[in-house]
Every structure is written in structure tokens, then in C-alpha cells.
């Protein structure tokens, strides 16, 4: 939530990173946040604590933020600074991260709005305490782009003196054989896809037995960052800290027994499981 006054260019605002349940103030030494002008500090919210920082409101007006959205390096800098603060707090206490650029006009306004959400904060903290988020991606079995056919040689340009004599005419039935190869290739691809989808469901089912909660995300399309693998599962799981080693062993076992490409990433702050706050 961002609520800045029309005179934001002349004022400061309160940037809120996260809400946590901590005994005392979390240690934030060496973490600067989105600005170096003011230090990070805490804002008491009854039994909860918000991690906040005073910033120049002019840097977070709608116009300034829209401009920042078109500057990828600058946007990434803010996102990394925000995440660094959230991670530092989450390493010390159960923490609900707030969205990037959550700002209020004044401290008392933040106290009122965040205080009204205390029940939701408590529910989220209860759900994620001593848990972390893990990502699991599964890629289709087989190499995409392999058409199983033979490489064809481009003809030499007209007038090329070194051009070889034309080869013999195709044998009878060559066209039929070519079509049959294409049909077989398509059938193999379809079989690989079905098998890959079955593997994806198996992976999801097995990981869900370990996880407290899960979310299925839209698979990434092939070709991203030069990666031409076909993704058949993109999911994230909320896993108890004590079961992290068990999850890693399961991922290794599934790789060996399914032959599929399975990527495990984490542990992360459980952004996906704190709900709307």
C-alpha cells in the first residue's frame, strides 16, 4: 500500500519493509535499506514489530515510481535492498514481508493501518513460523528440438564449378518412408510429453507429503535466457526447517528414478505463503 500526500515532493514518508514477531529489536547492522539518508528502525505494533525507514517521499511518487519501472537496473537495486532487509529480519524471527514500496505519509498513519491488520499478520506468522519457501522446477524428458531426421545440405549456388553431379532419383516408396518417420517422431514426442507430465505430478505429490502448503505457478516457456528445455512443473512449497534435508534427498532420489531435470531452489523467505496484507 502506498499513500502519499499531494505535497510528497516536500515531505518525507515512512517505508515499511516487514512485520515480525520478535523479542526486542532485530539486529540490522550492515543493512542500509533503500536509502542511506536514514537508518532502519522498528515501529512497535502491540505484540508485533514493523521494520521501517524514513525516506524522501519525492522518490516514491507515482510519477517517480513509473519512471523507475522502465529502468531495470534501478528497479533491481530497490528490489534487492528491500529483500536484503526482509531476509535479515526473517533470519532472526518469523517475518511477514510487505510488498516493495509500501509507504505511509506519517508514522501514526502506519500504526493505524498496520494495527488494523494485526489479526492477519498473526495468522500469517503462525503459518510460516520455522518454515521456509522452496522452489521446484521439472523439465520434460528428452531434448527439445531433436527432430530425429538427418541434416540436409544446402545446394551450391548456380554456376558453382565444383558442384557435384545430381544424385540418383529417390527410390520408390521414399516419400511414404519419410512420412512414416515423421509420424513416429511425433508419436515419440507425444509419449515423452505424457511421461514428463506424469513425472511432474509424481514430483508434486511426493513433495507435498513433506510440505505444509504448496502453490503451482505458470511454467516458464522455452527459450528464456537461452534455456530451451520444456518446463512441465513450476511450483513453490512451504517446508519446515527441520525437513529441509529430507526435501533435498527426495529431489535427488526423484532425479535418479525419473530421469527428468529437477531443480530445487531455496530456502527463501516465504513470500508466497503470507497472504494478502
CSV table of C-alpha atoms in Angstrom, one decimal:
chain,number,residue,atom,x,y,z
A,1,UNK,CA,0.0,0.0,0.0
A,2,UNK,CA,1.3,3.4,-0.9
A,3,UNK,CA,-0.5,6.6,0.2
A,4,UNK,CA,1.5,9.8,-0.3
A,5,UNK,CA,0.1,13.3,0.0
A,6,UNK,CA,-0.1,15.7,-3.0
A,7,UNK,CA,2.9,17.6,-1.5
A,8,UNK,CA,5.0,14.5,-1.3
A,9,UNK,CA,7.9,16.3,-3.1
A,10,UNK,CA,8.2,18.5,0.0
A,11,UNK,CA,7.9,15.8,2.7
A,12,UNK,CA,9.2,12.5,4.0
A,13,UNK,CA,7.4,9.2,4.1
A,14,UNK,CA,7.6,6.0,6.1
A,15,UNK,CA,8.8,3.0,4.1
A,16,UNK,CA,7.7,-0.3,5.7
A,17,UNK,CA,9.6,-3.5,4.9
A,18,UNK,CA,8.1,-6.2,7.0
A,19,UNK,CA,6.2,-7.1,10.2
A,20,UNK,CA,7.7,-9.6,12.6
A,21,UNK,CA,7.2,-11.2,15.9
A,22,UNK,CA,10.4,-10.6,17.8
A,23,UNK,CA,11.5,-10.2,21.4
A,24,UNK,CA,13.4,-7.0,21.3
A,25,UNK,CA,14.6,-5.2,18.1
A,26,UNK,CA,16.2,-7.4,15.3
A,27,UNK,CA,19.8,-6.7,14.6
A,28,UNK,CA,20.1,-4.7,11.4
A,29,UNK,CA,23.8,-3.8,11.4
A,30,UNK,CA,25.3,-3.6,7.9
A,31,UNK,CA,21.9,-3.4,6.2
A,32,UNK,CA,21.1,0.0,4.7
A,33,UNK,CA,17.7,-0.4,3.0
A,34,UNK,CA,16.5,1.6,0.1
A,35,UNK,CA,18.3,4.8,1.2
A,36,UNK,CA,21.4,5.7,3.1
A,37,UNK,CA,20.0,9.0,4.4
A,38,UNK,CA,18.2,7.5,7.4
A,39,UNK,CA,18.8,4.3,9.4
A,40,UNK,CA,16.4,1.3,9.6
A,41,UNK,CA,14.4,1.3,12.8
A,42,UNK,CA,11.5,-0.5,14.4
A,43,UNK,CA,7.9,0.6,14.9
A,44,UNK,CA,6.0,-1.2,17.8
A,45,UNK,CA,2.6,-2.5,16.9
A,46,UNK,CA,1.5,-4.0,20.1
A,47,UNK,CA,2.9,-7.6,20.3
A,48,UNK,CA,4.3,-7.1,16.7
A,49,UNK,CA,7.1,-5.0,15.3
A,50,UNK,CA,7.3,-3.3,11.9
A,51,UNK,CA,10.7,-2.6,10.3
A,52,UNK,CA,10.6,0.9,8.8
A,53,UNK,CA,12.8,3.6,7.4
A,54,UNK,CA,12.2,7.3,6.7
A,55,UNK,CA,12.6,8.2,3.0
A,56,UNK,CA,12.2,11.2,0.8
A,57,UNK,CA,8.6,11.0,-0.4
A,58,UNK,CA,9.5,12.6,-3.7
A,59,UNK,CA,11.4,9.4,-4.7
A,60,UNK,CA,8.3,7.3,-4.4
A,61,UNK,CA,5.5,9.4,-6.0
A,62,UNK,CA,3.5,7.6,-8.7
A,63,UNK,CA,5.5,9.5,-11.4
A,64,UNK,CA,8.9,8.7,-9.9
A,65,UNK,CA,7.9,5.0,-9.5
A,66,UNK,CA,6.6,4.7,-13.0
A,67,UNK,CA,9.9,6.1,-14.3
A,68,UNK,CA,11.8,3.6,-12.2
A,69,UNK,CA,9.8,0.7,-13.6
A,70,UNK,CA,11.4,1.5,-17.0
A,71,UNK,CA,14.9,1.5,-15.5
A,72,UNK,CA,15.6,-2.2,-14.9
A,73,UNK,CA,19.0,-1.8,-13.1
A,74,UNK,CA,17.5,0.8,-10.8
A,75,UNK,CA,14.4,-1.2,-10.1
A,76,UNK,CA,16.5,-4.3,-9.3
A,77,UNK,CA,18.6,-2.2,-6.9
A,78,UNK,CA,15.5,-1.3,-4.9
A,79,UNK,CA,14.2,-4.8,-5.0
A,80,UNK,CA,17.5,-6.2,-3.8
A,81,UNK,CA,17.7,-3.6,-1.0
A,82,UNK,CA,14.1,-4.4,0.1
A,83,UNK,CA,14.8,-8.1,0.1
A,84,UNK,CA,18.0,-7.8,2.0
A,85,UNK,CA,16.2,-6.1,4.9
A,86,UNK,CA,13.4,-8.7,4.9
A,87,UNK,CA,16.0,-11.6,4.8
A,88,UNK,CA,18.0,-10.1,7.7
A,89,UNK,CA,14.9,-9.9,9.8
A,90,UNK,CA,13.5,-13.3,8.8
A,91,UNK,CA,16.8,-14.9,9.8
A,92,UNK,CA,16.0,-13.8,13.4
A,93,UNK,CA,12.3,-14.1,13.8
A,94,UNK,CA,9.1,-15.1,12.0
A,95,UNK,CA,8.5,-12.4,9.4
A,96,UNK,CA,5.8,-11.2,7.0
A,97,UNK,CA,7.4,-9.4,4.1
A,98,UNK,CA,5.4,-6.4,2.8
A,99,UNK,CA,5.3,-5.6,-1.0
A,100,UNK,CA,8.0,-3.4,-2.5
A,101,UNK,CA,7.4,0.3,-1.9
A,102,UNK,CA,4.9,0.1,0.9
A,103,UNK,CA,4.7,3.7,2.2
A,104,UNK,CA,2.7,5.9,4.5
A,105,UNK,CA,2.6,9.6,4.9
A,106,UNK,CA,3.3,9.5,8.7
A,107,UNK,CA,4.2,7.1,11.5
A,108,UNK,CA,0.9,7.4,13.2
A,109,UNK,CA,-0.9,6.6,10.0
A,110,UNK,CA,1.2,3.5,9.5
A,111,UNK,CA,0.4,2.4,13.1
A,112,UNK,CA,-3.3,2.7,12.5
A,113,UNK,CA,-3.3,0.8,9.1
A,114,UNK,CA,-0.9,-1.9,10.1
A,115,UNK,CA,-2.5,-2.3,13.5
A,116,UNK,CA,-5.9,-2.9,11.8
A,117,UNK,CA,-4.2,-5.8,10.0
A,118,UNK,CA,-2.8,-7.4,13.2
A,119,UNK,CA,-5.1,-10.5,13.1
A,120,UNK,CA,-4.0,-11.3,9.5
A,121,UNK,CA,-0.3,-10.7,10.5
A,122,UNK,CA,-0.7,-13.1,13.5
A,123,UNK,CA,-2.3,-15.7,11.3
A,124,UNK,CA,0.4,-15.5,8.6
A,125,UNK,CA,3.2,-15.6,11.3
A,126,UNK,CA,1.6,-18.7,12.9
A,127,UNK,CA,1.6,-20.4,9.5
A,128,UNK,CA,5.1,-19.6,8.4
A,129,UNK,CA,7.0,-19.8,11.8
A,130,UNK,CA,10.0,-22.2,11.4
A,131,UNK,CA,9.3,-22.8,7.8
A,132,UNK,CA,10.9,-21.6,4.5
A,133,UNK,CA,9.9,-21.5,0.9
A,134,UNK,CA,11.4,-23.8,-1.7
A,135,UNK,CA,11.0,-23.8,-5.4
A,136,UNK,CA,10.8,-26.9,-7.5
A,137,UNK,CA,11.0,-26.9,-11.3
A,138,UNK,CA,10.7,-30.0,-13.5
A,139,UNK,CA,11.7,-30.2,-17.2
A,140,UNK,CA,10.5,-32.6,-19.8
A,141,UNK,CA,12.4,-35.8,-20.5
A,142,UNK,CA,14.3,-35.7,-23.8
A,143,UNK,CA,16.0,-32.9,-25.8
A,144,UNK,CA,13.6,-30.5,-27.4
A,145,UNK,CA,14.3,-29.6,-31.0
A,146,UNK,CA,15.6,-33.0,-31.9
A,147,UNK,CA,13.6,-34.0,-34.9
A,148,UNK,CA,15.3,-37.3,-35.4
A,149,UNK,CA,15.9,-36.5,-39.0
A,150,UNK,CA,19.1,-36.2,-41.0
A,151,UNK,CA,20.8,-32.9,-41.5
A,152,UNK,CA,20.2,-31.5,-45.0
A,153,UNK,CA,23.0,-29.9,-47.1
A,154,UNK,CA,22.2,-26.6,-48.7
A,155,UNK,CA,22.6,-26.8,-52.5
A,156,UNK,CA,25.6,-25.0,-54.1
A,157,UNK,CA,24.8,-21.7,-55.8
A,158,UNK,CA,24.2,-21.7,-59.5
A,159,UNK,CA,27.4,-21.6,-61.6
A,160,UNK,CA,29.4,-23.3,-58.9
A,161,UNK,CA,32.1,-25.2,-60.9
A,162,UNK,CA,32.6,-27.6,-58.0
A,163,UNK,CA,29.0,-28.7,-57.9
A,164,UNK,CA,28.7,-32.5,-57.9
A,165,UNK,CA,26.5,-34.3,-60.4
A,166,UNK,CA,22.9,-34.8,-59.3
A,167,UNK,CA,22.4,-38.0,-57.3
A,168,UNK,CA,20.2,-40.9,-58.3
A,169,UNK,CA,16.4,-40.4,-58.3
A,170,UNK,CA,14.6,-41.3,-55.0
A,171,UNK,CA,13.8,-45.0,-54.6
A,172,UNK,CA,10.1,-45.9,-54.9
A,173,UNK,CA,8.3,-45.5,-51.6
A,174,UNK,CA,10.8,-42.9,-50.2
A,175,UNK,CA,8.0,-40.4,-49.7
A,176,UNK,CA,6.0,-42.9,-47.7
A,177,UNK,CA,9.0,-43.8,-45.6
A,178,UNK,CA,9.6,-40.1,-44.9
A,179,UNK,CA,6.0,-39.6,-43.7
A,180,UNK,CA,6.3,-42.7,-41.6
A,181,UNK,CA,9.4,-41.3,-39.9
A,182,UNK,CA,7.6,-38.0,-39.2
A,183,UNK,CA,4.7,-39.8,-37.7
A,184,UNK,CA,6.9,-42.0,-35.5
A,185,UNK,CA,8.8,-38.8,-34.4
A,186,UNK,CA,5.5,-37.1,-33.5
A,187,UNK,CA,4.4,-40.2,-31.6
A,188,UNK,CA,7.7,-40.3,-29.6
A,189,UNK,CA,7.4,-36.6,-28.8
A,190,UNK,CA,3.8,-37.1,-27.5
A,191,UNK,CA,4.9,-40.1,-25.5
A,192,UNK,CA,7.7,-38.1,-23.9
A,193,UNK,CA,5.4,-35.2,-23.1
A,194,UNK,CA,2.9,-37.5,-21.4
A,195,UNK,CA,5.6,-39.2,-19.5
A,196,UNK,CA,7.0,-35.8,-18.4
A,197,UNK,CA,3.6,-34.7,-17.2
A,198,UNK,CA,3.2,-37.9,-15.2
A,199,UNK,CA,6.7,-37.3,-13.7
A,200,UNK,CA,5.6,-33.7,-12.8
A,201,UNK,CA,2.6,-35.0,-11.0
A,202,UNK,CA,4.6,-37.6,-9.2
A,203,UNK,CA,7.2,-34.9,-8.1
A,204,UNK,CA,4.4,-32.6,-6.9
A,205,UNK,CA,2.7,-35.4,-4.9
A,206,UNK,CA,5.9,-36.5,-3.3
A,207,UNK,CA,7.0,-33.0,-2.3
A,208,UNK,CA,3.5,-32.2,-1.0
A,209,UNK,CA,3.8,-35.0,1.5
A,210,UNK,CA,6.8,-33.1,3.1
A,211,UNK,CA,5.4,-29.6,2.6
A,212,UNK,CA,2.9,-27.7,4.8
A,213,UNK,CA,1.5,-25.8,1.8
A,214,UNK,CA,2.1,-25.5,-1.9
A,215,UNK,CA,1.4,-23.3,-4.9
A,216,UNK,CA,1.5,-24.2,-8.6
A,217,UNK,CA,2.8,-21.4,-10.8
A,218,UNK,CA,2.7,-21.0,-14.6
A,219,UNK,CA,5.5,-22.9,-16.2
A,220,UNK,CA,8.1,-20.8,-18.0
A,221,UNK,CA,8.2,-21.0,-21.7
A,222,UNK,CA,11.3,-22.4,-23.5
A,223,UNK,CA,14.0,-20.1,-24.7
A,224,UNK,CA,14.3,-17.9,-21.6
A,225,UNK,CA,17.9,-16.9,-21.1
A,226,UNK,CA,19.0,-19.4,-23.8
A,227,UNK,CA,17.4,-22.3,-22.0
A,228,UNK,CA,15.4,-24.5,-24.5
A,229,UNK,CA,14.2,-27.1,-22.1
A,230,UNK,CA,10.4,-27.5,-21.7
A,231,UNK,CA,9.2,-26.8,-18.2
A,232,UNK,CA,6.4,-29.0,-17.0
A,233,UNK,CA,6.2,-28.1,-13.4
A,234,UNK,CA,6.9,-24.7,-11.7
A,235,UNK,CA,5.8,-24.8,-8.0
A,236,UNK,CA,6.7,-23.5,-4.6
A,237,UNK,CA,6.4,-25.2,-1.3
A,238,UNK,CA,6.3,-24.2,2.4
A,239,UNK,CA,8.6,-26.6,4.2
A,240,UNK,CA,9.5,-26.9,7.9
A,241,UNK,CA,13.1,-26.1,8.6
A,242,UNK,CA,13.7,-29.4,10.2
A,243,UNK,CA,12.6,-31.2,6.9
A,244,UNK,CA,14.9,-29.3,4.6
A,245,UNK,CA,17.5,-32.1,4.4
A,246,UNK,CA,14.7,-34.6,3.7
A,247,UNK,CA,13.5,-32.4,0.8
A,248,UNK,CA,16.9,-32.3,-0.8
A,249,UNK,CA,17.3,-36.1,-0.5
A,250,UNK,CA,13.9,-36.5,-2.1
A,251,UNK,CA,14.8,-34.3,-5.0
A,252,UNK,CA,18.0,-36.3,-5.6
A,253,UNK,CA,16.0,-39.6,-5.4
A,254,UNK,CA,13.4,-38.3,-7.9
A,255,UNK,CA,16.1,-37.2,-10.4
A,256,UNK,CA,17.7,-40.7,-10.3
A,257,UNK,CA,14.5,-42.6,-10.7
A,258,UNK,CA,12.6,-40.5,-13.2
A,259,UNK,CA,15.4,-39.2,-15.4
A,260,UNK,CA,13.8,-35.8,-15.5
A,261,UNK,CA,15.6,-32.5,-15.0
A,262,UNK,CA,14.5,-31.4,-11.5
A,263,UNK,CA,15.8,-28.1,-10.0
A,264,UNK,CA,15.4,-27.3,-6.3
A,265,UNK,CA,16.0,-23.8,-5.0
A,266,UNK,CA,15.8,-22.3,-1.5
A,267,UNK,CA,15.4,-21.9,1.3
A,268,UNK,CA,13.7,-18.5,0.8
A,269,UNK,CA,11.7,-16.1,2.9
A,270,UNK,CA,8.1,-17.5,2.4
A,271,UNK,CA,6.8,-14.6,0.3
A,272,UNK,CA,4.3,-16.9,-1.4
A,273,UNK,CA,2.6,-18.0,1.8
A,274,UNK,CA,1.9,-14.9,3.8
A,275,UNK,CA,-1.3,-14.0,2.0
A,276,UNK,CA,-2.5,-10.5,1.2
A,277,UNK,CA,-1.6,-8.0,3.9
